[in-house]
Coordinates of N, CA, C and O in Angstrom, one line a residue:
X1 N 47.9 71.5 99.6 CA 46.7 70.7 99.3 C 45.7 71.5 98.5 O 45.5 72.7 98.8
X2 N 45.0 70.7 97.4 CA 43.9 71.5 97.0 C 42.7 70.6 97.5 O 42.9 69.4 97.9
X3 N 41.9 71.1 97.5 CA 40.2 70.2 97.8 C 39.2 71.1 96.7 O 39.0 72.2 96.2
X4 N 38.7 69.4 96.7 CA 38.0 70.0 95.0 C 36.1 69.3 95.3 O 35.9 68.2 95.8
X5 N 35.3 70.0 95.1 CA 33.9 69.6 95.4 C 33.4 69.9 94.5 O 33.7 70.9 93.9
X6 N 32.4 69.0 94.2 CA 31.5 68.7 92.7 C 30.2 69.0 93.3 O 29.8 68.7 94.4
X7 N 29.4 69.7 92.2 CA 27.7 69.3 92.5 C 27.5 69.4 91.0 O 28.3 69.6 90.1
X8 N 26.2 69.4 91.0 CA 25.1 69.6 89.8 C 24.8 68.3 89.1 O 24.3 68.3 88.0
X9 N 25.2 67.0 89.8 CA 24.8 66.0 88.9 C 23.3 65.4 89.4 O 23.0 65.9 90.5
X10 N 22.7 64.9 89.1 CA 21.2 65.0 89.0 C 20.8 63.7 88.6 O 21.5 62.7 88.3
X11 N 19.1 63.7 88.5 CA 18.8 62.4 87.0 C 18.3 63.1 86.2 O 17.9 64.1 86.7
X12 N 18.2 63.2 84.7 CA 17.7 63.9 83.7 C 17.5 62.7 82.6 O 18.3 61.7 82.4
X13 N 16.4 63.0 81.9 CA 16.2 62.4 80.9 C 16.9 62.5 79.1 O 16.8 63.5 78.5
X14 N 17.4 61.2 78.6 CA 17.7 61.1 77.6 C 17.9 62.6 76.6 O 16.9 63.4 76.6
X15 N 18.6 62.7 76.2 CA 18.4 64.1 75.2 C 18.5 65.7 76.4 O 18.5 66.9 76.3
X16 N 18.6 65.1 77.0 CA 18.7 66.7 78.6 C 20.1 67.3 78.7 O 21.2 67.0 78.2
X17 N 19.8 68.5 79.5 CA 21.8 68.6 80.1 C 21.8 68.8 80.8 O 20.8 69.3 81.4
X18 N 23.0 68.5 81.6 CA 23.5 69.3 83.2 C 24.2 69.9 83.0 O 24.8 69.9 81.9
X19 N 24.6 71.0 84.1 CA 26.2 71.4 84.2 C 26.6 71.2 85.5 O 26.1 71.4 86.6
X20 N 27.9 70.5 85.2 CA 28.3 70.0 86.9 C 29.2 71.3 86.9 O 29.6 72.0 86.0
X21 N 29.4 71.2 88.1 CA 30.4 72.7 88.9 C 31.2 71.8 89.3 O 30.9 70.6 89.4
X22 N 32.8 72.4 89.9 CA 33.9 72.1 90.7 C 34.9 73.1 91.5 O 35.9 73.5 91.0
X23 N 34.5 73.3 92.5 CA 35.1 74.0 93.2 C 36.4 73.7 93.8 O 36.5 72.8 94.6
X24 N 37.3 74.3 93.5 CA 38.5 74.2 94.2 C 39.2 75.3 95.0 O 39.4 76.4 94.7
X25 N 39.5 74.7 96.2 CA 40.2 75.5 96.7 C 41.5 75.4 97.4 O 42.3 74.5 97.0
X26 N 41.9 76.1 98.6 CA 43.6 75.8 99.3 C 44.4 76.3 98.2 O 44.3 77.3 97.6
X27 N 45.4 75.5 98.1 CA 46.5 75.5 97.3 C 46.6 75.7 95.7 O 47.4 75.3 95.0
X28 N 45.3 76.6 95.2 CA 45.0 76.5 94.1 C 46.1 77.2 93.0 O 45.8 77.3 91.8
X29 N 47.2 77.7 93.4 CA 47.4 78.0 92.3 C 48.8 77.4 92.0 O 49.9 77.8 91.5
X30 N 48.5 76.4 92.5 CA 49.9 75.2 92.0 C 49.0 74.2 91.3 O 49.5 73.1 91.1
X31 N 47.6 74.6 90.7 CA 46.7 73.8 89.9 C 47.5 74.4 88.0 O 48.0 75.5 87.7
X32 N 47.4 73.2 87.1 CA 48.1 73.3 85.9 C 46.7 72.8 85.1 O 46.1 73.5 84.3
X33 N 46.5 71.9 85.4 CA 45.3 71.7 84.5 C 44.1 70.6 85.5 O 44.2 70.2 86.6
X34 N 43.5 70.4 84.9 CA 41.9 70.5 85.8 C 41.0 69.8 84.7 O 40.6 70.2 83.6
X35 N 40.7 68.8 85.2 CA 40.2 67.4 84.5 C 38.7 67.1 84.9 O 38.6 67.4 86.1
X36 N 37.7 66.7 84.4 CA 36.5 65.2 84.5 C 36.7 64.6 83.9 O 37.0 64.7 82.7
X37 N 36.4 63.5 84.8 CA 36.7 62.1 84.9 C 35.3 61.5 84.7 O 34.6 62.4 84.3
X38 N 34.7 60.5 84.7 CA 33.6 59.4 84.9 C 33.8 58.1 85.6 O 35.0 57.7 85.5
X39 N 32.8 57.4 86.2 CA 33.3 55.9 86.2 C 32.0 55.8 86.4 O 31.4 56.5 87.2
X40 N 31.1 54.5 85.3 CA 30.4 54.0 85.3 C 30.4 52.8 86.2 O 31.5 52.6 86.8
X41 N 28.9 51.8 86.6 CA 29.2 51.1 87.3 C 29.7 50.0 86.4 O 29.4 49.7 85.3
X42 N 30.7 49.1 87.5 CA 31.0 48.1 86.8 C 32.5 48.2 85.7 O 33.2 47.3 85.1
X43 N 32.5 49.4 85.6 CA 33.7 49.8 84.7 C 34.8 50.9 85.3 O 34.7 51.6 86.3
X44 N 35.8 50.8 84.7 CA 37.2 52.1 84.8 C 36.6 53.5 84.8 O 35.7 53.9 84.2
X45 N 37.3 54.1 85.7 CA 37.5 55.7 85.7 C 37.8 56.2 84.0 O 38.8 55.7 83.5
X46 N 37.3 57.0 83.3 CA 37.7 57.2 82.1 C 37.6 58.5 81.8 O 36.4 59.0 81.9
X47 N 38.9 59.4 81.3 CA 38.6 60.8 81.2 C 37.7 61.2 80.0 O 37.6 60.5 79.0
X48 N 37.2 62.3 80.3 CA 35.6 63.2 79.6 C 36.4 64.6 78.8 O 36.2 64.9 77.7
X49 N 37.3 65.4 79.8 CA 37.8 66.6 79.2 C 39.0 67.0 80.1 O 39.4 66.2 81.1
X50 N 39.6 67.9 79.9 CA 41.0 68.9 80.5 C 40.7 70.0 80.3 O 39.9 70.2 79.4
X51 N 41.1 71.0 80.9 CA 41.4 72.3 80.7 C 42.8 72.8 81.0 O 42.8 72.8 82.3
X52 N 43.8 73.2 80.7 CA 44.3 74.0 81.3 C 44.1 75.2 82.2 O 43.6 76.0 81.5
X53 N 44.4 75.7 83.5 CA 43.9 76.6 84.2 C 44.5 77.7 83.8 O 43.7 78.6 83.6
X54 N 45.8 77.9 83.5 CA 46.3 79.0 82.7 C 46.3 79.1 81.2 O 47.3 78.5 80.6
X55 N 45.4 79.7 80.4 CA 45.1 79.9 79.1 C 43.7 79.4 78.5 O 43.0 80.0 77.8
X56 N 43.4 78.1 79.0 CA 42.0 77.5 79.4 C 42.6 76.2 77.9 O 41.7 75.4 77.7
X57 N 43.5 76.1 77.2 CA 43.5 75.1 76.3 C 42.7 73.9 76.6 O 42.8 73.5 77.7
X58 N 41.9 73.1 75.7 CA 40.9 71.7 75.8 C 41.0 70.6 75.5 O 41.8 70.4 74.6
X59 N 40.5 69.6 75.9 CA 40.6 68.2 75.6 C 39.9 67.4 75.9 O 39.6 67.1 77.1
X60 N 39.4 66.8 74.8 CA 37.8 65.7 74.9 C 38.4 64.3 74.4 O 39.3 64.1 73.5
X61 N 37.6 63.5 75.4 CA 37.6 62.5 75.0 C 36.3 62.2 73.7 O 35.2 62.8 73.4
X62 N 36.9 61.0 73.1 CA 36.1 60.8 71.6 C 34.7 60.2 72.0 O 34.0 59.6 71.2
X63 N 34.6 60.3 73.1 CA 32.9 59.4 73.2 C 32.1 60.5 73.3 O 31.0 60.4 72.8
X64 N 32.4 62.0 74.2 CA 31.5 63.0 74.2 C 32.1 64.1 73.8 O 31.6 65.0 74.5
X65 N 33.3 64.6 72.7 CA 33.1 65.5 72.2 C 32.2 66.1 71.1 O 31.8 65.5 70.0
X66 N 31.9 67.1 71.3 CA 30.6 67.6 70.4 C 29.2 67.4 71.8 O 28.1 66.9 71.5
X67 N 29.4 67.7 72.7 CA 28.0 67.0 73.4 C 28.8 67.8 74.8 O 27.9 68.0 75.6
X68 N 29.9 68.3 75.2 CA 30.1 68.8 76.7 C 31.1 69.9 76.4 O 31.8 70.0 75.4
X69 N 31.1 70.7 77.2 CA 32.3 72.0 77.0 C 32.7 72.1 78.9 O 32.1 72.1 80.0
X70 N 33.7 72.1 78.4 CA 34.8 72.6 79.6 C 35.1 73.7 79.4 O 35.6 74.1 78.3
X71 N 34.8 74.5 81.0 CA 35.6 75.7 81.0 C 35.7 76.4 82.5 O 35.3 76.0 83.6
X72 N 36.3 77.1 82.4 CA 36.4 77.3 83.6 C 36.4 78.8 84.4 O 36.2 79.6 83.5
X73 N 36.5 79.3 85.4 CA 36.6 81.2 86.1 C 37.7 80.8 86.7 O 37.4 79.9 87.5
X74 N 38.7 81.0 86.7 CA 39.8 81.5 87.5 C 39.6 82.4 88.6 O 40.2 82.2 89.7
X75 N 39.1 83.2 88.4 CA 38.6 84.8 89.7 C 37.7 83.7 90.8 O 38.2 83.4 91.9
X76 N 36.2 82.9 90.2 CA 35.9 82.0 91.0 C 36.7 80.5 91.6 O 36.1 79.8 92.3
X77 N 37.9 80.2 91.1 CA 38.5 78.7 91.3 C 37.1 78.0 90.9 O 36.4 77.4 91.7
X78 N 36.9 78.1 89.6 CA 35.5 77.2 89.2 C 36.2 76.3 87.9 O 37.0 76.6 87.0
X79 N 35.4 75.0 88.2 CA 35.9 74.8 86.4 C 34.2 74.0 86.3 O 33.7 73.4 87.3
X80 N 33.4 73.9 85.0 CA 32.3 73.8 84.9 C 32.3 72.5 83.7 O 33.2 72.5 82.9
X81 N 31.3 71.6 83.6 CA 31.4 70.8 82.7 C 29.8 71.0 82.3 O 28.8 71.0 83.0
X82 N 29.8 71.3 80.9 CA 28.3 71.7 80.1 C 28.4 70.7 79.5 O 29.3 70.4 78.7
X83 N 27.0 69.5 79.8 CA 27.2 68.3 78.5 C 25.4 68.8 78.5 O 24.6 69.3 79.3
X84 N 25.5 68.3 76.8 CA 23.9 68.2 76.3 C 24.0 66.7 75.8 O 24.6 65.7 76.0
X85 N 23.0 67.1 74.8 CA 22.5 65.1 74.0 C 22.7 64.5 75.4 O 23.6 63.7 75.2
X86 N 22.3 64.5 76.5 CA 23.1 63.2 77.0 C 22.0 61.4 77.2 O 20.9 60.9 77.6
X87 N 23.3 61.1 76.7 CA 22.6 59.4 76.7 C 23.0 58.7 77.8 O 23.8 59.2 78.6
X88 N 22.2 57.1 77.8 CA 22.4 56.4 79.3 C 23.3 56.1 79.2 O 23.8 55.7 80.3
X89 N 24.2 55.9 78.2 CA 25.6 55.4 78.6 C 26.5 56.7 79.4 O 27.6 56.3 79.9
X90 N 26.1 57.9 79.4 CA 26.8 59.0 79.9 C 26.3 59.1 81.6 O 26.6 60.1 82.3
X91 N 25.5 58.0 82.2 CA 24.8 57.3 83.8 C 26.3 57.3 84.1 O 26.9 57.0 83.0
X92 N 27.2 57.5 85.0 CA 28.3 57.5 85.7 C 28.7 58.8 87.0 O 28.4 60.0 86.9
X93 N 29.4 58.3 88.0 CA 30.0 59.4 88.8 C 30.8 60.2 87.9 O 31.4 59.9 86.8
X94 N 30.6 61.5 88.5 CA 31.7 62.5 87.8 C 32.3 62.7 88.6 O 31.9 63.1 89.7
X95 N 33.8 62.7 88.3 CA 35.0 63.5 89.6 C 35.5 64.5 89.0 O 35.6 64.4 87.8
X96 N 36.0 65.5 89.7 CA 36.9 66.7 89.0 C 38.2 66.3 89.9 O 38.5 65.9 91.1
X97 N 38.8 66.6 89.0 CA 40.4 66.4 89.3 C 41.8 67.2 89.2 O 42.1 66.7 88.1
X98 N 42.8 68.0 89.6 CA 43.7 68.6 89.8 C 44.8 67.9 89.5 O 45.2 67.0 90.2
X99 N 45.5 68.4 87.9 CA 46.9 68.1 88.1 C 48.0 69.9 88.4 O 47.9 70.9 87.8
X100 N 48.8 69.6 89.4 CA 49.5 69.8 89.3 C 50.9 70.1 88.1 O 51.2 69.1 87.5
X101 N 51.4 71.1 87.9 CA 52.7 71.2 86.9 C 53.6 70.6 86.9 O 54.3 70.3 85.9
X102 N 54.0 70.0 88.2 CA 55.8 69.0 88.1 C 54.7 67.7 88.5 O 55.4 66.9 89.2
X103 N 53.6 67.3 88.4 CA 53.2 65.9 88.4 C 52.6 65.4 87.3 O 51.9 66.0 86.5
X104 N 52.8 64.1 87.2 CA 52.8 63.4 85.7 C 51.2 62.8 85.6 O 50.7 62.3 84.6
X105 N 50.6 62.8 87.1 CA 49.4 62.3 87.4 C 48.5 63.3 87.9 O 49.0 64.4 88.2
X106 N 46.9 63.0 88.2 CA 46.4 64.0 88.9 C 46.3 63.8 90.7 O 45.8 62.8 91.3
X107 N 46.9 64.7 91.2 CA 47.0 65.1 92.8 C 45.8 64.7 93.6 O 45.6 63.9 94.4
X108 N 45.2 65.7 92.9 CA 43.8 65.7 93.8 C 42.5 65.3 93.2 O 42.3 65.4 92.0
X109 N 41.7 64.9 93.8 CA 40.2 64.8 93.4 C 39.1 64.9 94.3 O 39.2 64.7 95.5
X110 N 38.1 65.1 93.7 CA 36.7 65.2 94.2 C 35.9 64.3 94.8 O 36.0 63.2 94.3
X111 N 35.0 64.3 95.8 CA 34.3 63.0 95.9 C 33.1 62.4 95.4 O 32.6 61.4 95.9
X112 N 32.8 63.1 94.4 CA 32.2 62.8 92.7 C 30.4 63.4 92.8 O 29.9 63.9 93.7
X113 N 30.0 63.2 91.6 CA 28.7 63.6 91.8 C 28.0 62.7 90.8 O 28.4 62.5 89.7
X114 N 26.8 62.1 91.3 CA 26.4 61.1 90.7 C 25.4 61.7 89.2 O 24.4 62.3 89.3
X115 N 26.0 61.2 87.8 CA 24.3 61.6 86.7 C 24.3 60.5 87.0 O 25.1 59.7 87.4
X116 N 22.5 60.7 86.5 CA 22.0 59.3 85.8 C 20.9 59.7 84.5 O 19.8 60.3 84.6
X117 N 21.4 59.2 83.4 CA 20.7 59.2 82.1 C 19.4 58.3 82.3 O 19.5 57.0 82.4
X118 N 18.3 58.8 82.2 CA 17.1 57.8 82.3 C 17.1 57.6 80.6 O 17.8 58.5 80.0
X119 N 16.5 56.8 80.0 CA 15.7 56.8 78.4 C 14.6 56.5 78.2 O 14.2 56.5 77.0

């Protein structure tokens, strides 16, 4: 099992940043790659970025690339999400998430951390 715990989400105003943190731990090194997620109210869970945990390779979704960086410490089992510009449409839970290498989905997740974009 891995267990994965989010903080740093906040309220911040229009044009602000956060950085959310994700801690994982247990079983971490059957972790392959290492995801945020969002889910606005009223709408789907929809991925934000990936990392790979081995090599750190990336992956943004097209609504906030250019505006968040994923990355992550391996020595700390950390993976960090850096967003700026942020707008109200970026108001959503954030979950960090664990896939596994022989799974086609993600295993585990977080029990989220709330932004909220004021404007």
């Amino acid at each position: 099992q891995v267990q994965l715990v989010e903080s740093g989400g906040g309220l911040v105003q229009a044009g602000g940043s956060l950085r959310l943190a994700c801690a994982a731990s247990g079983r971490t090194f059957s972790i392959y790659i290492m995801g945020w997620f969002r889910q606005a109210p009223g709408k789907q869970r929809e991925f934000v970025a990936t990392i790979k945990w081995s090599g750190g390779s990336t992956t943004y979704a097209d609504s906030t690339k250019g505006r968040v960086t994923i990355s992550r410490d391996n020595a700390k089992n950390m993976v960090y999400l850096q967003m700026n510009s942020l707008k109200s449409e970026d108001t959503a839970v954030y979950y960090c998430a664990a896939k596994a290498r022989w799974s086609s989905g993600y295993d585990y997740w977080g029990q989220g951390t709330q932004v909220t974009v004021s404007s």
